[in-house]
PDB file of C-alpha atoms in Angstrom:
ATOM      1  CA  UNK A   1     -18.544 -17.246   0.301  1.00 80.00           C
ATOM      2  CA  UNK A   2     -21.893 -19.779   1.081  1.00 80.00           C
ATOM      3  CA  UNK A   3     -19.196 -20.147   3.892  1.00 78.00           C
ATOM      4  CA  UNK A   4     -19.218 -16.606   5.254  1.00 80.00           C
ATOM      5  CA  UNK A   5     -23.104 -16.027   4.570  1.00 82.00           C
ATOM      6  CA  UNK A   6     -23.357 -19.296   6.476  1.00 80.00           C
ATOM      7  CA  UNK A   7     -21.635 -18.209   9.817  1.00 79.00           C
ATOM      8  CA  UNK A   8     -22.473 -14.597   9.560  1.00 81.00           C
ATOM      9  CA  UNK A   9     -25.444 -13.999   7.579  1.00 84.00           C
ATOM     10  CA  UNK A  10     -26.287 -11.958   4.312  1.00 86.00           C
ATOM     11  CA  UNK A  11     -24.437  -9.153   3.158  1.00 82.00           C
ATOM     12  CA  UNK A  12     -25.796  -5.585   4.333  1.00 85.00           C
ATOM     13  CA  UNK A  13     -24.980  -2.210   4.958  1.00 86.00           C
ATOM     14  CA  UNK A  14     -22.924  -0.801   8.954  1.00 83.00           C
ATOM     15  CA  UNK A  15     -24.534   0.360  11.028  1.00 87.00           C
ATOM     16  CA  UNK A  16     -25.310   3.926  10.780  1.00 88.00           C
ATOM     17  CA  UNK A  17     -22.991   5.038  13.460  1.00 86.00           C
ATOM     18  CA  UNK A  18     -20.112   3.061  12.107  1.00 82.00           C
ATOM     19  CA  UNK A  19     -17.837   4.808   9.637  1.00 77.00           C
ATOM     20  CA  UNK A  20     -15.617   2.886   7.108  1.00 79.00           C
ATOM     21  CA  UNK A  21     -12.440   3.493   5.049  1.00 79.00           C
ATOM     22  CA  UNK A  22     -11.363   1.528   2.223  1.00 82.00           C
ATOM     23  CA  UNK A  23      -8.511   0.944   1.919  1.00 85.00           C
ATOM     24  CA  UNK A  24      -6.231  -1.692  -0.538  1.00 86.00           C
ATOM     25  CA  UNK A  25      -4.578  -4.495   1.042  1.00 81.00           C
ATOM     26  CA  UNK A  26      -1.489  -4.200   2.539  1.00 82.00           C
ATOM     27  CA  UNK A  27      -1.443  -0.123   2.144  1.00 88.00           C
ATOM     28  CA  UNK A  28      -2.353   0.361   5.591  1.00 89.00           C
ATOM     29  CA  UNK A  29       0.734   1.566   6.816  1.00 89.00           C
ATOM     30  CA  UNK A  30       1.813   3.359   3.700  1.00 91.00           C
ATOM     31  CA  UNK A  31      -1.295   6.279   5.244  1.00 91.00           C
ATOM     32  CA  UNK A  32       0.437   9.398   6.960  1.00 91.00           C
ATOM     33  CA  UNK A  33      -1.372  10.357  10.446  1.00 93.00           C
ATOM     34  CA  UNK A  34      -3.608  12.747   8.059  1.00 93.00           C
ATOM     35  CA  UNK A  35      -5.180   9.761   6.617  1.00 90.00           C
ATOM     36  CA  UNK A  36      -6.312   8.486  10.094  1.00 92.00           C
ATOM     37  CA  UNK A  37      -6.890  11.528  12.331  1.00 91.00           C
ATOM     38  CA  UNK A  38     -10.363  11.038  12.152  1.00 87.00           C
ATOM     39  CA  UNK A  39     -10.459   7.487  13.762  1.00 87.00           C
ATOM     40  CA  UNK A  40      -6.937   8.138  16.246  1.00 92.00           C
ATOM     41  CA  UNK A  41      -8.301   9.164  19.150  1.00 91.00           C
ATOM     42  CA  UNK A  42     -10.409   6.566  20.358  1.00 92.00           C
ATOM     43  CA  UNK A  43     -11.049   4.545  24.113  1.00 93.00           C
ATOM     44  CA  UNK A  44      -9.907   1.104  22.265  1.00 95.00           C
ATOM     45  CA  UNK A  45      -7.910  -0.433  19.179  1.00 95.00           C
ATOM     46  CA  UNK A  46      -9.315  -3.235  17.685  1.00 95.00           C
ATOM     47  CA  UNK A  47      -7.007  -4.666  14.477  1.00 93.00           C
ATOM     48  CA  UNK A  48      -8.951  -7.495  12.439  1.00 92.00           C
ATOM     49  CA  UNK A  49      -8.168  -8.767   8.909  1.00 85.00           C
ATOM     50  CA  UNK A  50      -5.225  -6.343   8.794  1.00 86.00           C
ATOM     51  CA  UNK A  51      -1.523  -6.910   6.740  1.00 82.00           C
ATOM     52  CA  UNK A  52       1.105  -6.582   8.894  1.00 86.00           C
ATOM     53  CA  UNK A  53       1.495  -3.205  10.265  1.00 92.00           C
ATOM     54  CA  UNK A  54       4.165  -1.455  10.301  1.00 92.00           C
ATOM     55  CA  UNK A  55       5.471   1.951  11.432  1.00 94.00           C
ATOM     56  CA  UNK A  56       4.413   4.980  12.769  1.00 95.00           C
ATOM     57  CA  UNK A  57       1.375   3.272  13.154  1.00 95.00           C
ATOM     58  CA  UNK A  58       2.206   0.295  14.487  1.00 95.00           C
ATOM     59  CA  UNK A  59       3.942   2.326  16.817  1.00 96.00           C
ATOM     60  CA  UNK A  60       0.805   4.465  17.868  1.00 96.00           C
ATOM     61  CA  UNK A  61      -1.447   0.884  18.126  1.00 96.00           C
ATOM     62  CA  UNK A  62       1.489  -0.670  20.415  1.00 97.00           C
ATOM     63  CA  UNK A  63       1.260   2.250  22.843  1.00 97.00           C
ATOM     64  CA  UNK A  64      -2.169   2.169  22.815  1.00 97.00           C
ATOM     65  CA  UNK A  65      -2.475  -1.181  23.419  1.00 96.00           C
ATOM     66  CA  UNK A  66      -4.462  -1.897  20.620  1.00 97.00           C
ATOM     67  CA  UNK A  67      -6.389  -5.537  20.821  1.00 97.00           C
ATOM     68  CA  UNK A  68      -5.167  -8.378  17.824  1.00 96.00           C
ATOM     69  CA  UNK A  69      -7.665 -10.869  16.198  1.00 96.00           C
ATOM     70  CA  UNK A  70      -5.679 -13.439  15.138  1.00 95.00           C
ATOM     71  CA  UNK A  71      -6.898 -16.452  13.198  1.00 95.00           C
ATOM     72  CA  UNK A  72      -4.867 -18.710  14.269  1.00 95.00           C
ATOM     73  CA  UNK A  73      -3.483 -20.223  17.791  1.00 97.00           C
ATOM     74  CA  UNK A  74      -0.329 -18.597  18.097  1.00 95.00           C
ATOM     75  CA  UNK A  75       1.956 -18.789  19.150  1.00 96.00           C
ATOM     76  CA  UNK A  76       1.581 -23.004  17.270  1.00 96.00           C
ATOM     77  CA  UNK A  77       0.546 -21.200  13.913  1.00 95.00           C
ATOM     78  CA  UNK A  78       1.387 -17.420  13.048  1.00 92.00           C
ATOM     79  CA  UNK A  79       1.363 -15.809   9.669  1.00 87.00           C
ATOM     80  CA  UNK A  80      -0.691 -16.166   6.841  1.00 87.00           C
ATOM     81  CA  UNK A  81      -3.792 -19.427   6.691  1.00 90.00           C
ATOM     82  CA  UNK A  82      -3.015 -20.223  10.010  1.00 93.00           C
ATOM     83  CA  UNK A  83      -6.308 -22.464  10.249  1.00 95.00           C
ATOM     84  CA  UNK A  84      -5.795 -24.593   7.393  1.00 93.00           C
ATOM     85  CA  UNK A  85      -2.069 -25.241   7.845  1.00 94.00           C
ATOM     86  CA  UNK A  86      -3.432 -26.704  11.399  1.00 96.00           C
ATOM     87  CA  UNK A  87      -5.632 -28.616   9.494  1.00 95.00           C
ATOM     88  CA  UNK A  88      -3.054 -29.905   6.797  1.00 94.00           C
ATOM     89  CA  UNK A  89      -1.142 -30.681   9.283  1.00 96.00           C
ATOM     90  CA  UNK A  90      -3.320 -32.807  10.801  1.00 96.00           C
ATOM     91  CA  UNK A  91      -3.845 -30.471  14.076  1.00 96.00           C
ATOM     92  CA  UNK A  92      -7.677 -29.505  13.799  1.00 94.00           C
ATOM     93  CA  UNK A  93      -7.186 -28.908  17.625  1.00 95.00           C
ATOM     94  CA  UNK A  94      -5.174 -25.920  16.338  1.00 97.00           C
ATOM     95  CA  UNK A  95      -7.868 -24.273  14.938  1.00 97.00           C
ATOM     96  CA  UNK A  96      -9.100 -20.865  16.587  1.00 97.00           C
ATOM     97  CA  UNK A  97      -8.484 -17.655  17.163  1.00 97.00           C
ATOM     98  CA  UNK A  98      -6.038 -15.745  19.357  1.00 97.00           C
ATOM     99  CA  UNK A  99      -6.727 -12.178  21.017  1.00 98.00           C
ATOM    100  CA  UNK A 100      -3.694 -10.633  22.004  1.00 98.00           C
ATOM    101  CA  UNK A 101      -2.050  -7.047  22.602  1.00 98.00           C
ATOM    102  CA  UNK A 102      -0.582  -6.165  19.025  1.00 96.00           C
ATOM    103  CA  UNK A 103       3.185  -5.795  18.685  1.00 95.00           C
ATOM    104  CA  UNK A 104       5.484  -5.353  16.407  1.00 92.00           C
ATOM    105  CA  UNK A 105       6.355  -8.524  15.365  1.00 85.00           C
ATOM    106  CA  UNK A 106       3.471 -10.436  13.252  1.00 82.00           C
ATOM    107  CA  UNK A 107       1.300 -12.413  15.578  1.00 83.00           C
ATOM    108  CA  UNK A 108       3.612 -12.217  18.726  1.00 89.00           C
ATOM    109  CA  UNK A 109       2.531  -9.872  20.946  1.00 95.00           C
ATOM    110  CA  UNK A 110       1.733 -11.052  24.340  1.00 97.00           C
ATOM    111  CA  UNK A 111      -2.231 -13.680  24.157  1.00 98.00           C
ATOM    112  CA  UNK A 112      -5.160 -12.745  26.534  1.00 98.00           C
ATOM    113  CA  UNK A 113      -6.791 -15.795  25.339  1.00 98.00           C
ATOM    114  CA  UNK A 114      -7.755 -18.556  23.052  1.00 98.00           C
ATOM    115  CA  UNK A 115     -10.965 -18.864  21.121  1.00 97.00           C
ATOM    116  CA  UNK A 116     -12.067 -22.483  20.103  1.00 97.00           C
ATOM    117  CA  UNK A 117     -14.575 -23.175  17.575  1.00 96.00           C
ATOM    118  CA  UNK A 118     -17.149 -26.596  17.859  1.00 93.00           C
ATOM    119  CA  UNK A 119     -16.835 -28.857  15.155  1.00 90.00           C
ATOM    120  CA  UNK A 120     -19.860 -29.775  14.216  1.00 90.00           C
ATOM    121  CA  UNK A 121     -19.299 -32.144  11.694  1.00 87.00           C
ATOM    122  CA  UNK A 122     -19.381 -28.980   8.692  1.00 89.00           C
ATOM    123  CA  UNK A 123     -17.104 -28.657   5.780  1.00 89.00           C
ATOM    124  CA  UNK A 124     -13.187 -27.815   7.190  1.00 91.00           C
ATOM    125  CA  UNK A 125     -12.828 -24.977   5.706  1.00 89.00           C
ATOM    126  CA  UNK A 126     -16.850 -23.380   7.394  1.00 90.00           C
ATOM    127  CA  UNK A 127     -15.030 -25.368  10.369  1.00 90.00           C
ATOM    128  CA  UNK A 128     -11.854 -22.986  10.230  1.00 91.00           C
ATOM    129  CA  UNK A 129     -14.547 -19.648   9.133  1.00 90.00           C
ATOM    130  CA  UNK A 130     -15.723 -20.471  12.933  1.00 93.00           C
ATOM    131  CA  UNK A 131     -13.021 -19.209  14.283  1.00 95.00           C
ATOM    132  CA  UNK A 132     -13.779 -15.487  13.192  1.00 93.00           C
ATOM    133  CA  UNK A 133     -17.294 -15.597  14.309  1.00 94.00           C
ATOM    134  CA  UNK A 134     -16.229 -17.140  18.110  1.00 96.00           C
ATOM    135  CA  UNK A 135     -13.479 -14.668  18.249  1.00 97.00           C
ATOM    136  CA  UNK A 136     -15.695 -12.282  17.363  1.00 96.00           C
ATOM    137  CA  UNK A 137     -18.675 -13.021  20.206  1.00 96.00           C
ATOM    138  CA  UNK A 138     -16.039 -13.549  22.706  1.00 98.00           C
ATOM    139  CA  UNK A 139     -14.245 -10.684  22.439  1.00 98.00           C
ATOM    140  CA  UNK A 140     -17.451  -8.607  22.013  1.00 97.00           C
ATOM    141  CA  UNK A 141     -18.772  -9.658  25.651  1.00 98.00           C
ATOM    142  CA  UNK A 142     -15.627  -9.475  26.897  1.00 98.00           C
ATOM    143  CA  UNK A 143     -15.180  -5.725  26.147  1.00 98.00           C
ATOM    144  CA  UNK A 144     -18.677  -5.274  26.962  1.00 97.00           C
ATOM    145  CA  UNK A 145     -18.096  -6.792  30.576  1.00 98.00           C
ATOM    146  CA  UNK A 146     -15.353  -5.259  30.873  1.00 97.00           C
ATOM    147  CA  UNK A 147     -13.799  -9.103  31.253  1.00 97.00           C
ATOM    148  CA  UNK A 148     -10.988  -8.594  29.253  1.00 97.00           C
ATOM    149  CA  UNK A 149      -9.391  -5.330  30.277  1.00 96.00           C
ATOM    150  CA  UNK A 150      -8.789  -7.633  33.270  1.00 97.00           C
ATOM    151  CA  UNK A 151      -6.825 -10.484  31.715  1.00 97.00           C
ATOM    152  CA  UNK A 152      -3.404 -10.320  32.242  1.00 97.00           C
ATOM    153  CA  UNK A 153      -1.094 -10.973  28.545  1.00 97.00           C
ATOM    154  CA  UNK A 154       1.397 -14.024  28.632  1.00 97.00           C
ATOM    155  CA  UNK A 155       4.381 -13.949  26.655  1.00 97.00           C
ATOM    156  CA  UNK A 156       4.273 -15.819  23.481  1.00 95.00           C
ATOM    157  CA  UNK A 157       6.791 -19.168  23.533  1.00 94.00           C
ATOM    158  CA  UNK A 158       8.512 -18.487  20.606  1.00 92.00           C
ATOM    159  CA  UNK A 159       9.908 -22.968  20.968  1.00 96.00           C
ATOM    160  CA  UNK A 160       5.663 -23.307  20.819  1.00 96.00           C
ATOM    161  CA  UNK A 161       5.838 -22.949  17.074  1.00 95.00           C
ATOM    162  CA  UNK A 162       5.055 -25.186  14.766  1.00 96.00           C
ATOM    163  CA  UNK A 163       4.092 -23.405  11.553  1.00 94.00           C
ATOM    164  CA  UNK A 164       5.137 -19.786  10.522  1.00 92.00           C
ATOM    165  CA  UNK A 165       3.642 -19.410   7.226  1.00 90.00           C
ATOM    166  CA  UNK A 166       3.740 -16.216   4.166  1.00 86.00           C
ATOM    167  CA  UNK A 167       1.019 -15.728   1.903  1.00 82.00           C
ATOM    168  CA  UNK A 168       3.476 -17.603  -1.096  1.00 85.00           C
ATOM    169  CA  UNK A 169       3.484 -20.198   1.257  1.00 81.00           C
ATOM    170  CA  UNK A 170      -0.059 -20.995   0.190  1.00 72.00           C
ATOM    171  CA  UNK A 171       0.401 -22.686  -2.940  1.00 75.00           C
TER     172      UNK A 171
END
Protein backbone atom coordinates (compact mmCIF):
# COMPACT_ATOMS: atom_id res chain seq x y z
CA UNK A 1 0.00 0.00 0.00
CA UNK A 2 2.90 2.35 0.69
CA UNK A 3 4.26 1.73 -2.82
CA UNK A 4 0.81 2.39 -4.31
CA UNK A 5 0.47 5.65 -2.36
CA UNK A 6 3.96 6.69 -3.42
CA UNK A 7 3.09 6.12 -7.07
CA UNK A 8 -0.54 7.13 -7.25
CA UNK A 9 -1.13 9.36 -4.22
CA UNK A 10 -3.49 9.03 -1.31
CA UNK A 11 -6.76 7.14 -1.44
CA UNK A 12 -9.74 9.12 -2.59
CA UNK A 13 -13.17 8.89 -4.11
CA UNK A 14 -13.65 8.77 -7.86
CA UNK A 15 -14.79 11.96 -9.61
CA UNK A 16 -18.55 12.54 -9.90
CA UNK A 17 -18.52 11.74 -13.64
CA UNK A 18 -17.11 8.23 -13.06
CA UNK A 19 -19.30 5.25 -12.36
CA UNK A 20 -17.97 1.94 -11.14
CA UNK A 21 -19.26 -1.57 -10.76
CA UNK A 22 -17.57 -3.66 -8.08
CA UNK A 23 -17.38 -7.35 -8.80
CA UNK A 24 -15.42 -10.19 -7.27
CA UNK A 25 -12.10 -11.05 -8.94
CA UNK A 26 -12.55 -13.60 -11.70
CA UNK A 27 -16.29 -13.00 -12.06
CA UNK A 28 -16.24 -10.54 -14.98
CA UNK A 29 -16.77 -13.24 -17.62
CA UNK A 30 -19.68 -14.66 -15.63
CA UNK A 31 -21.79 -11.50 -16.02
CA UNK A 32 -24.48 -11.38 -18.66
CA UNK A 33 -25.18 -8.42 -20.95
CA UNK A 34 -27.93 -7.03 -18.74
CA UNK A 35 -25.45 -6.48 -15.88
CA UNK A 36 -23.21 -4.42 -18.16
CA UNK A 37 -25.76 -2.81 -20.47
CA UNK A 38 -25.05 0.70 -19.12
CA UNK A 39 -21.42 0.54 -20.25
CA UNK A 40 -21.70 -1.17 -23.63
CA UNK A 41 -22.19 2.02 -25.64
CA UNK A 42 -18.79 3.67 -25.29
CA UNK A 43 -16.44 5.26 -27.80
CA UNK A 44 -13.42 3.55 -26.30
CA UNK A 45 -12.89 0.49 -24.10
CA UNK A 46 -9.78 0.10 -21.96
CA UNK A 47 -9.11 -3.02 -19.94
CA UNK A 48 -6.76 -2.91 -16.96
CA UNK A 49 -6.40 -5.25 -14.03
CA UNK A 50 -9.09 -7.65 -15.18
CA UNK A 51 -8.83 -11.38 -14.94
CA UNK A 52 -8.89 -13.37 -18.16
CA UNK A 53 -11.99 -12.23 -20.08
CA UNK A 54 -13.89 -14.95 -21.93
CA UNK A 55 -17.16 -15.54 -23.74
CA UNK A 56 -19.53 -12.92 -25.10
CA UNK A 57 -17.73 -10.06 -23.35
CA UNK A 58 -14.34 -10.96 -24.85
CA UNK A 59 -15.91 -11.15 -28.31
CA UNK A 60 -17.66 -7.80 -27.79
CA UNK A 61 -14.49 -6.06 -26.61
CA UNK A 62 -12.35 -7.49 -29.41
CA UNK A 63 -14.95 -6.45 -32.00
CA UNK A 64 -14.96 -2.92 -30.53
CA UNK A 65 -11.14 -2.67 -30.62
CA UNK A 66 -10.63 -2.52 -26.86
CA UNK A 67 -7.19 -1.63 -25.60
CA UNK A 68 -5.52 -3.61 -22.84
CA UNK A 69 -2.90 -2.39 -20.40
CA UNK A 70 -0.78 -5.44 -19.60
CA UNK A 71 1.67 -4.98 -16.74
CA UNK A 72 4.62 -6.76 -18.26
CA UNK A 73 6.43 -6.55 -21.57
CA UNK A 74 4.70 -8.85 -24.04
CA UNK A 75 5.54 -11.06 -25.78
CA UNK A 76 8.51 -11.61 -23.46
CA UNK A 77 6.55 -11.98 -20.23
CA UNK A 78 2.88 -12.94 -20.34
CA UNK A 79 0.37 -14.09 -17.76
CA UNK A 80 0.57 -13.28 -14.06
CA UNK A 81 3.11 -11.22 -12.08
CA UNK A 82 5.20 -10.55 -15.18
CA UNK A 83 7.39 -7.81 -13.75
CA UNK A 84 8.16 -9.91 -10.68
CA UNK A 85 9.30 -12.73 -12.94
CA UNK A 86 11.39 -10.39 -15.08
CA UNK A 87 13.28 -9.31 -11.95
CA UNK A 88 13.42 -12.87 -10.64
CA UNK A 89 14.99 -13.91 -13.97
CA UNK A 90 17.49 -11.03 -13.63
CA UNK A 91 15.93 -9.21 -16.59
CA UNK A 92 15.17 -5.72 -15.22
CA UNK A 93 15.18 -4.44 -18.81
CA UNK A 94 11.93 -6.41 -19.30
CA UNK A 95 10.05 -4.56 -16.54
CA UNK A 96 7.30 -2.39 -17.94
CA UNK A 97 3.84 -2.41 -19.46
CA UNK A 98 2.39 -3.23 -22.86
CA UNK A 99 -0.43 -1.34 -24.50
CA UNK A 100 -2.03 -3.75 -26.94
CA UNK A 101 -5.28 -4.60 -28.63
CA UNK A 102 -7.38 -6.94 -26.55
CA UNK A 103 -7.64 -10.43 -27.99
CA UNK A 104 -9.44 -13.57 -26.90
CA UNK A 105 -6.06 -15.02 -25.90
CA UNK A 106 -4.37 -13.99 -22.66
CA UNK A 107 -2.11 -10.96 -23.23
CA UNK A 108 -1.63 -12.01 -26.85
CA UNK A 109 -3.21 -9.17 -28.87
CA UNK A 110 -1.29 -7.06 -31.37
CA UNK A 111 1.03 -4.60 -29.63
CA UNK A 112 0.71 -0.85 -29.97
CA UNK A 113 3.70 0.06 -27.79
CA UNK A 114 5.63 -0.58 -24.59
CA UNK A 115 5.98 1.69 -21.54
CA UNK A 116 9.15 1.32 -19.50
CA UNK A 117 9.66 2.99 -16.11
CA UNK A 118 12.96 4.61 -15.19
CA UNK A 119 14.67 3.04 -12.22
CA UNK A 120 15.54 5.75 -9.71
CA UNK A 121 17.07 3.50 -7.05
CA UNK A 122 13.77 2.61 -5.38
CA UNK A 123 13.13 -0.90 -4.12
CA UNK A 124 12.19 -3.51 -6.74
CA UNK A 125 8.48 -3.53 -5.84
CA UNK A 126 8.20 0.25 -6.17
CA UNK A 127 10.08 0.04 -9.47
CA UNK A 128 7.60 -2.48 -10.87
CA UNK A 129 4.68 -0.41 -9.53
CA UNK A 130 5.86 2.49 -11.70
CA UNK A 131 5.02 0.40 -14.77
CA UNK A 132 1.32 0.97 -14.14
CA UNK A 133 1.88 4.67 -13.59
CA UNK A 134 3.86 5.24 -16.80
CA UNK A 135 1.35 3.14 -18.77
CA UNK A 136 -1.63 5.13 -17.50
CA UNK A 137 0.05 8.48 -18.08
CA UNK A 138 1.23 7.51 -21.56
CA UNK A 139 -2.07 6.03 -22.69
CA UNK A 140 -4.05 8.99 -21.33
CA UNK A 141 -1.79 11.40 -23.21
CA UNK A 142 -1.91 9.40 -26.46
CA UNK A 143 -5.70 9.13 -26.32
CA UNK A 144 -6.02 12.86 -25.67
CA UNK A 145 -3.81 13.83 -28.63
CA UNK A 146 -5.19 11.05 -30.89
CA UNK A 147 -1.81 9.40 -31.41
CA UNK A 148 -2.92 6.00 -30.08
CA UNK A 149 -5.44 5.70 -32.92
CA UNK A 150 -2.70 6.20 -35.53
CA UNK A 151 -0.38 3.43 -34.33
CA UNK A 152 -0.28 0.29 -36.46
CA UNK A 153 -0.47 -2.73 -34.16
CA UNK A 154 2.31 -5.31 -34.43
CA UNK A 155 1.56 -9.01 -34.12
CA UNK A 156 3.24 -10.68 -31.16
CA UNK A 157 5.90 -13.26 -31.92
CA UNK A 158 5.43 -16.34 -29.74
CA UNK A 159 9.10 -17.26 -30.26
CA UNK A 160 10.12 -14.17 -28.25
CA UNK A 161 8.31 -15.36 -25.13
CA UNK A 162 10.67 -15.87 -22.18
CA UNK A 163 8.11 -16.88 -19.57
CA UNK A 164 4.37 -17.49 -19.36
CA UNK A 165 3.11 -17.68 -15.78
CA UNK A 166 -0.10 -18.41 -13.95
CA UNK A 167 -1.04 -17.37 -10.41
CA UNK A 168 -0.20 -20.90 -9.27
CA UNK A 169 3.43 -20.31 -10.33
CA UNK A 170 3.73 -17.38 -7.92
CA UNK A 171 4.44 -19.00 -4.56
